[in-house]
Coordinates of C-alpha atoms and ligand atoms in Angstrom, one line a residue:
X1 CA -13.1 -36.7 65.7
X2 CA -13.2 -38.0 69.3
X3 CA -9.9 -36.5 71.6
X4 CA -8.9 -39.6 73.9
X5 CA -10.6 -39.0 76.8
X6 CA -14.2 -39.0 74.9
X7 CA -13.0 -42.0 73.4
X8 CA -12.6 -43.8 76.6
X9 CA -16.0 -42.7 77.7
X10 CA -18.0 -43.9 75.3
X11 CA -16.1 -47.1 75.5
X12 CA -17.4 -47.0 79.1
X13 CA -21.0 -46.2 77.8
X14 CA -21.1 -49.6 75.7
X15 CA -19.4 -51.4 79.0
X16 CA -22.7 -49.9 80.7
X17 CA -24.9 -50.6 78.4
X18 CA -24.1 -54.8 79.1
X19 CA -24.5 -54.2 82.2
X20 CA -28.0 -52.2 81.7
X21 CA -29.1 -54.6 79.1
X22 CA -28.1 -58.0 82.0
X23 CA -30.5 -56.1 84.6
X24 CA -33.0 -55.8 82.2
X25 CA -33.3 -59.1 81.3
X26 CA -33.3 -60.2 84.9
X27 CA -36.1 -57.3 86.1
X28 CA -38.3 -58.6 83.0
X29 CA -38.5 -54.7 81.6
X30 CA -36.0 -52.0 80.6
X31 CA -35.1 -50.5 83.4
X32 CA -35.6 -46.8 84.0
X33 CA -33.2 -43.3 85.1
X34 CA -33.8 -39.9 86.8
X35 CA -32.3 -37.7 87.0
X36 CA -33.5 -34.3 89.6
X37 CA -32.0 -31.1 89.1
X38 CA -31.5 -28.5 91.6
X39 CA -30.0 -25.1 91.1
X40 CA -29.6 -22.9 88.1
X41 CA -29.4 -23.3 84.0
X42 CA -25.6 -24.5 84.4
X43 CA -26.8 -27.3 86.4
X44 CA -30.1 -28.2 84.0
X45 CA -27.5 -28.1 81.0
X46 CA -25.2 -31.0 83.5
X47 CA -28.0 -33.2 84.3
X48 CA -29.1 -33.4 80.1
X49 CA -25.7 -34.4 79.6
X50 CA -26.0 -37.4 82.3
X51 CA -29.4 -38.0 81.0
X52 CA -28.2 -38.5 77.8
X53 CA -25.3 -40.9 78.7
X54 CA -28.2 -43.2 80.9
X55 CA -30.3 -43.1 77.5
X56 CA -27.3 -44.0 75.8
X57 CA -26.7 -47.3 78.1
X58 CA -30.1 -48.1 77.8
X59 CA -31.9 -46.8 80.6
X60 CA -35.5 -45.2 79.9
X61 CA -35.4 -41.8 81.0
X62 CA -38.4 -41.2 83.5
X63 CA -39.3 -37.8 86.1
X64 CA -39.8 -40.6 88.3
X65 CA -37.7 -40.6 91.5
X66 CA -38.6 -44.2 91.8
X67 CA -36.6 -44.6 89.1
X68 CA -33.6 -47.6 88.8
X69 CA -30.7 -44.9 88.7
X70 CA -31.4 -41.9 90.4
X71 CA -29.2 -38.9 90.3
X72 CA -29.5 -35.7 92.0
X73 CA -27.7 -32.9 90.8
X74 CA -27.0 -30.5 93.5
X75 CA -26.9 -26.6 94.0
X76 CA -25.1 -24.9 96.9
X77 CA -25.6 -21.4 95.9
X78 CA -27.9 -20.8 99.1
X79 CA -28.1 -23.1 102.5
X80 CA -32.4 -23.9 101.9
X81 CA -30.7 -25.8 98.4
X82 CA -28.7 -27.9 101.1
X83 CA -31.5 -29.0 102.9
X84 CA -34.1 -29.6 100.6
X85 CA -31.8 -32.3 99.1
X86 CA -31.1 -34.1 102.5
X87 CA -34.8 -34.6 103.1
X88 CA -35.0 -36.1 99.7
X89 CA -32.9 -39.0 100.0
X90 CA -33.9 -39.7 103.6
X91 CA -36.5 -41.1 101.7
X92 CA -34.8 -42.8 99.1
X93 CA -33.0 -44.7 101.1
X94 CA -35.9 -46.8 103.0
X95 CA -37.3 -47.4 99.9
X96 CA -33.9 -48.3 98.6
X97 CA -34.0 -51.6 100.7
X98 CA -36.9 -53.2 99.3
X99 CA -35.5 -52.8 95.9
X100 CA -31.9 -53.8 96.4
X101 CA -31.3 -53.1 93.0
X102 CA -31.3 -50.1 92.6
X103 CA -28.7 -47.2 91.9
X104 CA -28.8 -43.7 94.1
X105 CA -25.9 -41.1 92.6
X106 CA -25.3 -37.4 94.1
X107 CA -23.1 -35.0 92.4
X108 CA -22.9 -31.2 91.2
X109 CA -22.0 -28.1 93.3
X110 CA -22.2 -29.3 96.9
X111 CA -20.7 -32.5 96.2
X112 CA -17.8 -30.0 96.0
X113 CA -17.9 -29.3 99.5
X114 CA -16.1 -31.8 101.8
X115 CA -18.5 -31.7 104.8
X116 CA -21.1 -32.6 102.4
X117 CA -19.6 -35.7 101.2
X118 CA -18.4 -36.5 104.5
X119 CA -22.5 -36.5 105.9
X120 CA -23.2 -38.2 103.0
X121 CA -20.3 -41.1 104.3
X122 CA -21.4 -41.0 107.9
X123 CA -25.3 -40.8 107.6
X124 CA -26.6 -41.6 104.1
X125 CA -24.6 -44.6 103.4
X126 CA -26.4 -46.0 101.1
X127 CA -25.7 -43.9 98.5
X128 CA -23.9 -45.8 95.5
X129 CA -22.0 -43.0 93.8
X130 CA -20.4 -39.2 94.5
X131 CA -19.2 -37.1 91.9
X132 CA -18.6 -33.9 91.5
X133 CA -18.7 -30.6 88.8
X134 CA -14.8 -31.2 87.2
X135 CA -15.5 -34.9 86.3
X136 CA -18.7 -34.8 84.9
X137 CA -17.6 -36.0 82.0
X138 CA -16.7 -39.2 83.4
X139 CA -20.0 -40.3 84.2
X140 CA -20.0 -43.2 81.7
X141 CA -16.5 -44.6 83.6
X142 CA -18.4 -44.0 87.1
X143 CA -21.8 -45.7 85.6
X144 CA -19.8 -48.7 84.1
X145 CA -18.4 -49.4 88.2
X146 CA -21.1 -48.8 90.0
X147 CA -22.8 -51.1 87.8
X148 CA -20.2 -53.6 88.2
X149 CA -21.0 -56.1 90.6
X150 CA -17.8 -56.0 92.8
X151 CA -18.9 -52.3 93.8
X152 CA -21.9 -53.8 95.3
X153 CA -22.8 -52.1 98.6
X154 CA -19.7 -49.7 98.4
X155 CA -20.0 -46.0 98.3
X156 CA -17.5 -44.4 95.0
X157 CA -16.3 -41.4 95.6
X158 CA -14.8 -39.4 92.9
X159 CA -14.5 -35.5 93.7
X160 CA -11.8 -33.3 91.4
X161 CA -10.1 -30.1 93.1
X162 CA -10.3 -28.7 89.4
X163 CA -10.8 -29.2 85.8
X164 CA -8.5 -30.9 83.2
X165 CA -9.8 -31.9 79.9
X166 CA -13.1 -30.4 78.4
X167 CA -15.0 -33.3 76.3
X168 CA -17.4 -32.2 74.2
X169 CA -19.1 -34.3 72.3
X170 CA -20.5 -36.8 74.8
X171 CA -24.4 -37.7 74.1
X172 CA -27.2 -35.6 75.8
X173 CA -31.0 -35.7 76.3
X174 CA -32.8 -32.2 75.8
X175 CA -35.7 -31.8 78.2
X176 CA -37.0 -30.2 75.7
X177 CA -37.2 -30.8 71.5
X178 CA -37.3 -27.6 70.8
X179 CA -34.5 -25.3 73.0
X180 CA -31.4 -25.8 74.9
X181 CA -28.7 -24.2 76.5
X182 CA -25.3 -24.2 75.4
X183 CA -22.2 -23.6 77.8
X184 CA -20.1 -21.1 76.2
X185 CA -18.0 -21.3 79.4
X186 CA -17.9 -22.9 82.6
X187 CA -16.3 -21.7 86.4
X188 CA -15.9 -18.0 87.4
X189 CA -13.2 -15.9 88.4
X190 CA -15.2 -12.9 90.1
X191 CA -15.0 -14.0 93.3
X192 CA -17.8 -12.0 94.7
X193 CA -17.6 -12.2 98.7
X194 CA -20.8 -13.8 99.2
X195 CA -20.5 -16.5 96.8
X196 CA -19.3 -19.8 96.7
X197 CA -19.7 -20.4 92.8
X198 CA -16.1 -19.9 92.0
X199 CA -15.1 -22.6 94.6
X200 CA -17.5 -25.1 93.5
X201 CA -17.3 -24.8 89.3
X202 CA -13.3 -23.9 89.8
X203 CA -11.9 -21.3 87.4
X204 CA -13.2 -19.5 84.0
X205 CA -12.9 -21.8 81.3
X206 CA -14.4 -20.5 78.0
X207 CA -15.1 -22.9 75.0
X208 CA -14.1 -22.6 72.0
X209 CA -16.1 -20.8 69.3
X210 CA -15.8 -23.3 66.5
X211 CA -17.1 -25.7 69.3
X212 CA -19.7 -24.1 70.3
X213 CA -21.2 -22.9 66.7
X214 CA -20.5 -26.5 65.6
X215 CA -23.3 -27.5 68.8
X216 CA -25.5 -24.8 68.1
X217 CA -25.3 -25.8 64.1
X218 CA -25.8 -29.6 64.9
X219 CA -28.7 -28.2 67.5
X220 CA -30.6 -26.5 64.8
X221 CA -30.2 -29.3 62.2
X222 CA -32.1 -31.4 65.1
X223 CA -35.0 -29.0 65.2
X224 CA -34.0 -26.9 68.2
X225 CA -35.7 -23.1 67.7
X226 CA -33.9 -21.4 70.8
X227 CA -30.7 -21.5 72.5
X228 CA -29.3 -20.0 75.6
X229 CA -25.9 -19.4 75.8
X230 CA -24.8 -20.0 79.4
X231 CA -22.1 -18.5 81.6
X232 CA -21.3 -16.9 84.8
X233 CA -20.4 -13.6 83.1
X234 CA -21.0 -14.5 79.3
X235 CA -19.0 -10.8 79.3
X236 CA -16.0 -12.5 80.1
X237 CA -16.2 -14.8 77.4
X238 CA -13.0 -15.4 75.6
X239 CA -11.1 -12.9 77.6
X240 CA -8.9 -15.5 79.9
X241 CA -7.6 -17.9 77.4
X242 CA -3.8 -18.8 76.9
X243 CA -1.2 -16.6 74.9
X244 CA -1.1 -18.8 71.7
X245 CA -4.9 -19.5 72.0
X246 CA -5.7 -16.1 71.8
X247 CA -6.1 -15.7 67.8
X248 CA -8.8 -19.0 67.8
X249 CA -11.0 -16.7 70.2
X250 CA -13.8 -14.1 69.9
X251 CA -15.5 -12.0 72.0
X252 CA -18.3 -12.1 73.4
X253 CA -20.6 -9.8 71.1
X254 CA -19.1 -11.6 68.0
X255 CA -20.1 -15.1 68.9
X256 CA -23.6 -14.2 70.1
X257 CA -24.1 -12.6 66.6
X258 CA -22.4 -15.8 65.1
X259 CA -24.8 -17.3 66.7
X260 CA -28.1 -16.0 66.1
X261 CA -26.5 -15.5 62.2
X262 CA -26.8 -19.7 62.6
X263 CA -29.6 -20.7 59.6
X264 CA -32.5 -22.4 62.1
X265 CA -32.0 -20.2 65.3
X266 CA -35.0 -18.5 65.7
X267 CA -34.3 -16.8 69.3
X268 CA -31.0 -16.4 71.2
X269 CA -31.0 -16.1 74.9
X270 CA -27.8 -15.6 77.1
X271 CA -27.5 -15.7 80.8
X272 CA -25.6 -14.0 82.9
X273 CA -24.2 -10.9 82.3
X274 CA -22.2 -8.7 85.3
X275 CA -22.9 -5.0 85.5
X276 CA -19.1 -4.4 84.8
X277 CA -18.3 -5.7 81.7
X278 CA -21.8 -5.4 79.8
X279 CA -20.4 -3.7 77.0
X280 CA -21.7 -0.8 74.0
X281 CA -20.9 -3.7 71.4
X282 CA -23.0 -6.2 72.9
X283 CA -26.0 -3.7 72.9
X284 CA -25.4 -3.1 69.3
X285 CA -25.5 -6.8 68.9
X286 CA -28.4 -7.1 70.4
X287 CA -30.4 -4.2 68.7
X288 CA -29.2 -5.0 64.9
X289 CA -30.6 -8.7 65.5
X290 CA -34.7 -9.4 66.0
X291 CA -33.7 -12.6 67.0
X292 CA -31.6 -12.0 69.8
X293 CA -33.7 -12.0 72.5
X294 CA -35.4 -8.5 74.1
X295 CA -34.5 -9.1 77.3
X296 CA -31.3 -8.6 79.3
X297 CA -30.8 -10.5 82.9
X298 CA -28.3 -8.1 84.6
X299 CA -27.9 -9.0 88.6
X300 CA -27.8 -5.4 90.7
X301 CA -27.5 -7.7 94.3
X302 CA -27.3 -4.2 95.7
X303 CA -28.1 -0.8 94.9
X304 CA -25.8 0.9 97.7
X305 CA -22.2 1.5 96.7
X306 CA -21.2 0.9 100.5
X307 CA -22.2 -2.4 99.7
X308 CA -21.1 -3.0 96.3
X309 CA -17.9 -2.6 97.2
X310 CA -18.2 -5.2 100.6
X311 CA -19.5 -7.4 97.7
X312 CA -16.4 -7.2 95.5
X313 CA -18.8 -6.6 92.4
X314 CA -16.7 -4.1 90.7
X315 CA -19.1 -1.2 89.7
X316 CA -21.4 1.2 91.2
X317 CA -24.5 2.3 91.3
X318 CA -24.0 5.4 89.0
X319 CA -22.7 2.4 86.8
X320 CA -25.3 0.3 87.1
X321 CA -27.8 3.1 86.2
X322 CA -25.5 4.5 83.0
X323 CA -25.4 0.9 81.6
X324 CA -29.3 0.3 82.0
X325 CA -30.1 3.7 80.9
X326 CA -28.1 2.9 77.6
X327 CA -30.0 -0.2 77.2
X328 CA -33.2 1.5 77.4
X329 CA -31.8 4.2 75.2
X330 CA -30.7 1.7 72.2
X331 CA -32.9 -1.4 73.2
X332 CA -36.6 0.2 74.0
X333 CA -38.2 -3.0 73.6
X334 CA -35.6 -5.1 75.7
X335 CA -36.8 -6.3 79.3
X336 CA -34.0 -6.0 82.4
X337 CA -34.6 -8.3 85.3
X338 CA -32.2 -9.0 88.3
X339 CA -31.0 -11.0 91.4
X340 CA -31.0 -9.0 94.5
X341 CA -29.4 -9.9 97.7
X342 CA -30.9 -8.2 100.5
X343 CA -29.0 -8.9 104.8
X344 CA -25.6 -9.0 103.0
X345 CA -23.5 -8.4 106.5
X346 CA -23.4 -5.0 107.6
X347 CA -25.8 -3.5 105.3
X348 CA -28.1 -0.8 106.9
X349 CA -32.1 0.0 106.5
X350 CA -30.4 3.1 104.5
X351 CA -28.5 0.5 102.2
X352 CA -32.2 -1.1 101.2
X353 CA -33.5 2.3 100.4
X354 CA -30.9 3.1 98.4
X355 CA -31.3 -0.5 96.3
X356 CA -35.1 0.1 96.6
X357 CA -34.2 3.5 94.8
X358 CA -32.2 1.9 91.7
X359 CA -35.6 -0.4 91.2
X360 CA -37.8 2.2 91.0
X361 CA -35.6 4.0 88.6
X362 CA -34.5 1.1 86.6
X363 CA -38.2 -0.9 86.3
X364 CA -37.1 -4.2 86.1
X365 CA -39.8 -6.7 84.6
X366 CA -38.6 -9.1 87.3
X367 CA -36.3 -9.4 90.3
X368 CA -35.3 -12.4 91.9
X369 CA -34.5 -11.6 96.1
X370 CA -32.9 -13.4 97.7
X371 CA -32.1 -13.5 101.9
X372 CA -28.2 -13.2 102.0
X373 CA -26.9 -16.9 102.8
X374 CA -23.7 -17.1 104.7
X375 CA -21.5 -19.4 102.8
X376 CA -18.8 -21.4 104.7
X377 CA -15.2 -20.4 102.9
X378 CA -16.2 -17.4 101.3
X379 CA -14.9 -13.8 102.7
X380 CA -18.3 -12.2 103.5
X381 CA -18.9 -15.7 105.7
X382 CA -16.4 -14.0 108.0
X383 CA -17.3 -10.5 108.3
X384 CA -18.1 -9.9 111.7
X385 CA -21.3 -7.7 111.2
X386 CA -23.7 -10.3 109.9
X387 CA -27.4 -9.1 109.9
X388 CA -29.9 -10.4 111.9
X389 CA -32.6 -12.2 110.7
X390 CA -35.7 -10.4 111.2
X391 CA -33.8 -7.2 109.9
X392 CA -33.0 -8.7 107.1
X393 CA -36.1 -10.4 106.3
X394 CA -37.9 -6.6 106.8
X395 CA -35.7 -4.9 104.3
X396 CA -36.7 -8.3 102.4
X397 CA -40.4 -7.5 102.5
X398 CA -40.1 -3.7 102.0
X399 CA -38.0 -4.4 98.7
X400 CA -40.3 -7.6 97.5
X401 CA -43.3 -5.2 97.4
X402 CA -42.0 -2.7 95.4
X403 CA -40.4 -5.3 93.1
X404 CA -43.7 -6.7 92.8
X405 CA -45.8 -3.6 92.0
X406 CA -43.4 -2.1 89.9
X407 CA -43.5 -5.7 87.7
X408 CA -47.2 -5.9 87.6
X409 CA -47.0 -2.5 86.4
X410 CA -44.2 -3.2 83.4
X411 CA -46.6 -6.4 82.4
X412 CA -49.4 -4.8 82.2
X413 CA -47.9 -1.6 80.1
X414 CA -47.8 -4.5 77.0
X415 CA -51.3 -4.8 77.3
X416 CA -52.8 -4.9 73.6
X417 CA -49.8 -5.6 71.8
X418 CA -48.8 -8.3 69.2
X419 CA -46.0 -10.5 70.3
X420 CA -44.4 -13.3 69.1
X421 CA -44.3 -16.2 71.2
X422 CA -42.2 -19.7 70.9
X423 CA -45.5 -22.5 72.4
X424 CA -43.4 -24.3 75.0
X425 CA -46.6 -26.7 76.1
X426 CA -50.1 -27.7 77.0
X427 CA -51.3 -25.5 80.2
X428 CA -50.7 -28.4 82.3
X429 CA -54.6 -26.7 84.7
X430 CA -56.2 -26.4 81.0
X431 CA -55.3 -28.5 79.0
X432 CA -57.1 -26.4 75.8
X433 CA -54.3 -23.7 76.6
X434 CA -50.8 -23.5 75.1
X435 CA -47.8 -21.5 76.9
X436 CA -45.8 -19.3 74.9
X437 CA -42.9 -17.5 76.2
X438 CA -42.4 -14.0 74.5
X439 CA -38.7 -12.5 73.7
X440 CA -39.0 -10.6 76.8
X441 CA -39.5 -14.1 78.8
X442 CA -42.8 -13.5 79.7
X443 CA -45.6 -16.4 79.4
X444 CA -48.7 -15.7 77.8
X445 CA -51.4 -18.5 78.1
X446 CA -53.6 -19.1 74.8
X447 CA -55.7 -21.7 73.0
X448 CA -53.8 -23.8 70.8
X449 CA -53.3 -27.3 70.0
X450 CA -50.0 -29.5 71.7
X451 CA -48.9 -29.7 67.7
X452 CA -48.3 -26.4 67.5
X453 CA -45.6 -27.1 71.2
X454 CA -42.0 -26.1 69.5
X455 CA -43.3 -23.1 66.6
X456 CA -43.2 -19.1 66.7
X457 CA -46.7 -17.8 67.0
X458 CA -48.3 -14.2 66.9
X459 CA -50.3 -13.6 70.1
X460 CA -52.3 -10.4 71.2
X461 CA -51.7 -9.8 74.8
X462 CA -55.3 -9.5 76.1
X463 CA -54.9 -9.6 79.7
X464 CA -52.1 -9.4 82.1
X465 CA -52.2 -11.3 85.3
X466 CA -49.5 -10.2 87.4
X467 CA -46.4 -12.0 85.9
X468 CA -48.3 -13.3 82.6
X469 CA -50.7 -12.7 79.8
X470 CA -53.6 -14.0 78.7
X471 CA -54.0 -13.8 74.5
X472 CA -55.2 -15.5 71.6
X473 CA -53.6 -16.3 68.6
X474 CA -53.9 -13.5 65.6
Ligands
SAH501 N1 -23.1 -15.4 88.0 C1 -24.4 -14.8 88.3 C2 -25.1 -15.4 89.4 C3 -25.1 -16.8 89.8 S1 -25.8 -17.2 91.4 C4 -24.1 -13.4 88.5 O1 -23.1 -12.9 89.0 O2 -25.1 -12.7 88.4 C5 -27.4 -16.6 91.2 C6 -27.8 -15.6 92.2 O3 -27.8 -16.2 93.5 C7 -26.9 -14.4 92.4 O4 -27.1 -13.4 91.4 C8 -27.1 -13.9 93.8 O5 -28.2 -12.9 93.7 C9 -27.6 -15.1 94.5 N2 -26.6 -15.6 95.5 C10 -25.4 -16.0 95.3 N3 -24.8 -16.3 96.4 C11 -25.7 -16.0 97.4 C12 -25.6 -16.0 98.8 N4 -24.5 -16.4 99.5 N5 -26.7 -15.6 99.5 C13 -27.9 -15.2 98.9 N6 -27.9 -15.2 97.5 C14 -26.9 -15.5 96.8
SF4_502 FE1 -20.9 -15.8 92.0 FE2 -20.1 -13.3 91.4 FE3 -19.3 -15.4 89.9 FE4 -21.9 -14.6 89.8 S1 -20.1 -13.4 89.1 S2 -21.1 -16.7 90.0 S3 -22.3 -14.0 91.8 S4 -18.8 -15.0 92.0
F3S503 FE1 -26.1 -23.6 92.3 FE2 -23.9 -24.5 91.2 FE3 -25.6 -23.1 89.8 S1 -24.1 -23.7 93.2 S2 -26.5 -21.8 91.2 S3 -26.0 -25.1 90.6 S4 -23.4 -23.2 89.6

């Protein structure tokens, strides 16, 4: 059953669609949609759910950004994600003019952001359509005008301050066939100084479990082998709800087990989980089902409590350790990787030894560093002992290498072992090689055929190569 406001959307998407089907009659060929992603799994998930509506109105869905209808969906995590998109439709638009026809839409994170939609006003003004994370769902109502030809030449605007209604079952287009994520919940309430996430994707907001098994359910019947269940801090899931919606929730550990318990679901991923709230029931979970993914994403951002605390992340290091340390206790097998922030203001050469210290201790398989990004609005962007950039960028380097040899080192430890591996695609340099990605999220490369793309294999990990293997089937 539809609620009212799905209902009015795809009563939009068959407006569309007359719309789509008029310009293709006129351009003698169906006309064609893109839509570029920037940003993290949140925002892939987004732009699968606006591909699917521009499928659904009759648009063929192409990587092209010459496309007819070209979206981009934006990040605004870190300031090089703001720029890369301004180059981009710099471009667009002097390309734009020879094909009057065609459709340019920005929306996700930054859209957000008032001074981005303002530049967008003042120097990109021939962009049809802004929208932004809370109205998403909308996109077949903002489609259906910008098609109409009394928006011609006019710049829509339609930005929410926060979230109302949650549709669900609008249509989407999986990039892939064969695994997709699945929000559990959207927003955060962790307000971590650095970040601008909470102000972007407005509060927490978790779905409800019936919902989401139903997806997951419906996924499987379609053929999809993996899911990832995506959240901010999946830990949290279920935790803020209202009063008298409390009894219709679970936690967290319940529904992932639910969810890998689903008949189909040969792997279950989950991203992210915070340091704080990782709990001893979600590492049973995890070790009493082989289908639950070995391999546990668990952001540090910093290894110095000094820091920690500056950060607002609500544990320590001696924290962060105990939890890991249990995980390697209980979960031998599972892989940890992390996102570290490294110039955070007022952090110290000391404070990167002592986050340099909790690598080599915990091993991750992976970390992901990042240069600390000051972010207009949030607390840390006022702090008044911001780092300079070439400290920050040496602390970068001296952490990076130790990252890097200590992950080098964890692949290579799997050397000779049987693993199996879900074949995502043909090695796009050899085209005689397959890509599997193991439990642990490692890709080994190996020879197969593209109809074996979407099935579990058995691979022997011949030869690492930094971050990957090299194997044959067994
Ligand atoms: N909810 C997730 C992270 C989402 S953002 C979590 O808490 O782990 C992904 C990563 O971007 C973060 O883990 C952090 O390392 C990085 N990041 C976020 N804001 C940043 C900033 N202002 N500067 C640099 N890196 C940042
Ligand atoms: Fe940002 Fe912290 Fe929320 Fe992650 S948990 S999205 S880092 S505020
Ligand atoms: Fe970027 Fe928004 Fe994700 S800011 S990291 S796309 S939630």
């Amino acid at each position: 059953m539809r609620n009212l406001e799905e209902q009015r959307e795809y009563e939009a998407i068959q407006r569309a669609e007359e719309k789509v089907r008029a310009l293709s009659v006129s351009l003698g060929r169906k006309p064609t949609a893109c839509v570029v992603t920037f940003g993290c799994q949140m925002n892939a998930r987004d732009s699968e759910k606006l591909a699917g509506i521009l499928e659904e109105a009759g648009y063929e869905i192409t990587d092209s950004e010459e496309a007819d209808f070209l979206i981009y969906n934006t990040c605004t995590v870190r300031e090089n994600a703001d720029k890369r998109l301004f180059g981009r439709l710099g471009a667009v638009g002097s390309a734009k003019k020879k094909s009057p026809w065609r459709k340019l839409a920005v929306c996700g994170c930054m859209m957000q952001e008032e001074i981005h939609t303002e530049k967008i006003r003042k120097s990109y003004p021939f962009v049809d359509l802004i929208f932004g994370t809370h109205n998403l769902y909308t996109f077949p109502s903002l489609l259906d005008a910008v098609l109409s030809p009394e928006n011609e030449g006019t710049l829509l605007i339609d930005v929410w301050d926060k979230a109302d209604a949650m549709a669900e079952r609008l249509p989407s287009r999986r990039k892939y066939a064969f695994k997709s994520g699945v929000n559990i919940m959207f927003g955060c309430d962790n307000f971590c100084s650095y970040c601008i996430v909470p102000y972007v994707r407005g509060r927490e907001r978790s779905r409800r479990p019936e919902e989401i098994l139903e997806e997951v359910k419906r996924l499987a019947d379609d053929g999809v082998k993996e899911v990832m269940l995506l959240g901010q801090n999946v830990n949290s899931y279920g935790i803020k709800v209202p009063e008298e919606e409390r009894s219709c929730f679970v936690d967290f550990p319940t529904l992932l087990a639910r969810v890998a318990e689903t008949p189909g679901i040969g792997r279950v991923r989950f991203m992210t989980s915070h340091p704080r709230d990782l709990s001893d029931e979600l590492i049973e979970v995890i070790r009493e089902h082989g289908n639950i993914a070995r391999h546990i994403h668990l952001p540090l951002q910093s290894g110095s409590d000094r820091i920690l605390k500056r950060m607002n992340r609500g544990y320590d290091r001696e924290r962060y350790l105990f939890v890991t340390e249990k995980i390697r206790e209980r979960i031998p097998d599972a892989a940890l990787t992390t996102d570290i922030i490294i110039g955070f203001p007022g952090e110290e050469p000391s404070d990167v030894d002592q986050t340099i210290d909790v690598v080599e201790r915990v091993r991750f398989q992976n970390a992901f560093t990042f240069l600390y990004s000051r972010r207009t609005g949030t607390p840390a962007a006022g702090f008044p002992d911001q780092v300079a950039h070439d400290t920050a960028q040496q602390g970068f380097d001296r952490l990076l290498s130790v990252v890097q040899r200590i992950a080098g080192e964890e692949t290579a430890a799997h050397v000779g072992e049987v693993q199996e591996a879900l074949a995502e695609g043909v090695n796009e340099d050899h085209p005689g090689l397959l890509t599997g990605r193991l439990s642990n999220n490692l890709l080994v490369h190996f020879p197969g055929e593209a109809a074996e793309v979407g099935q579990f294999v058995r691979v022997s990990l011949d030869e690492a190569h930094g971050f990957y293997y090299i194997g044959k089937r067994v």
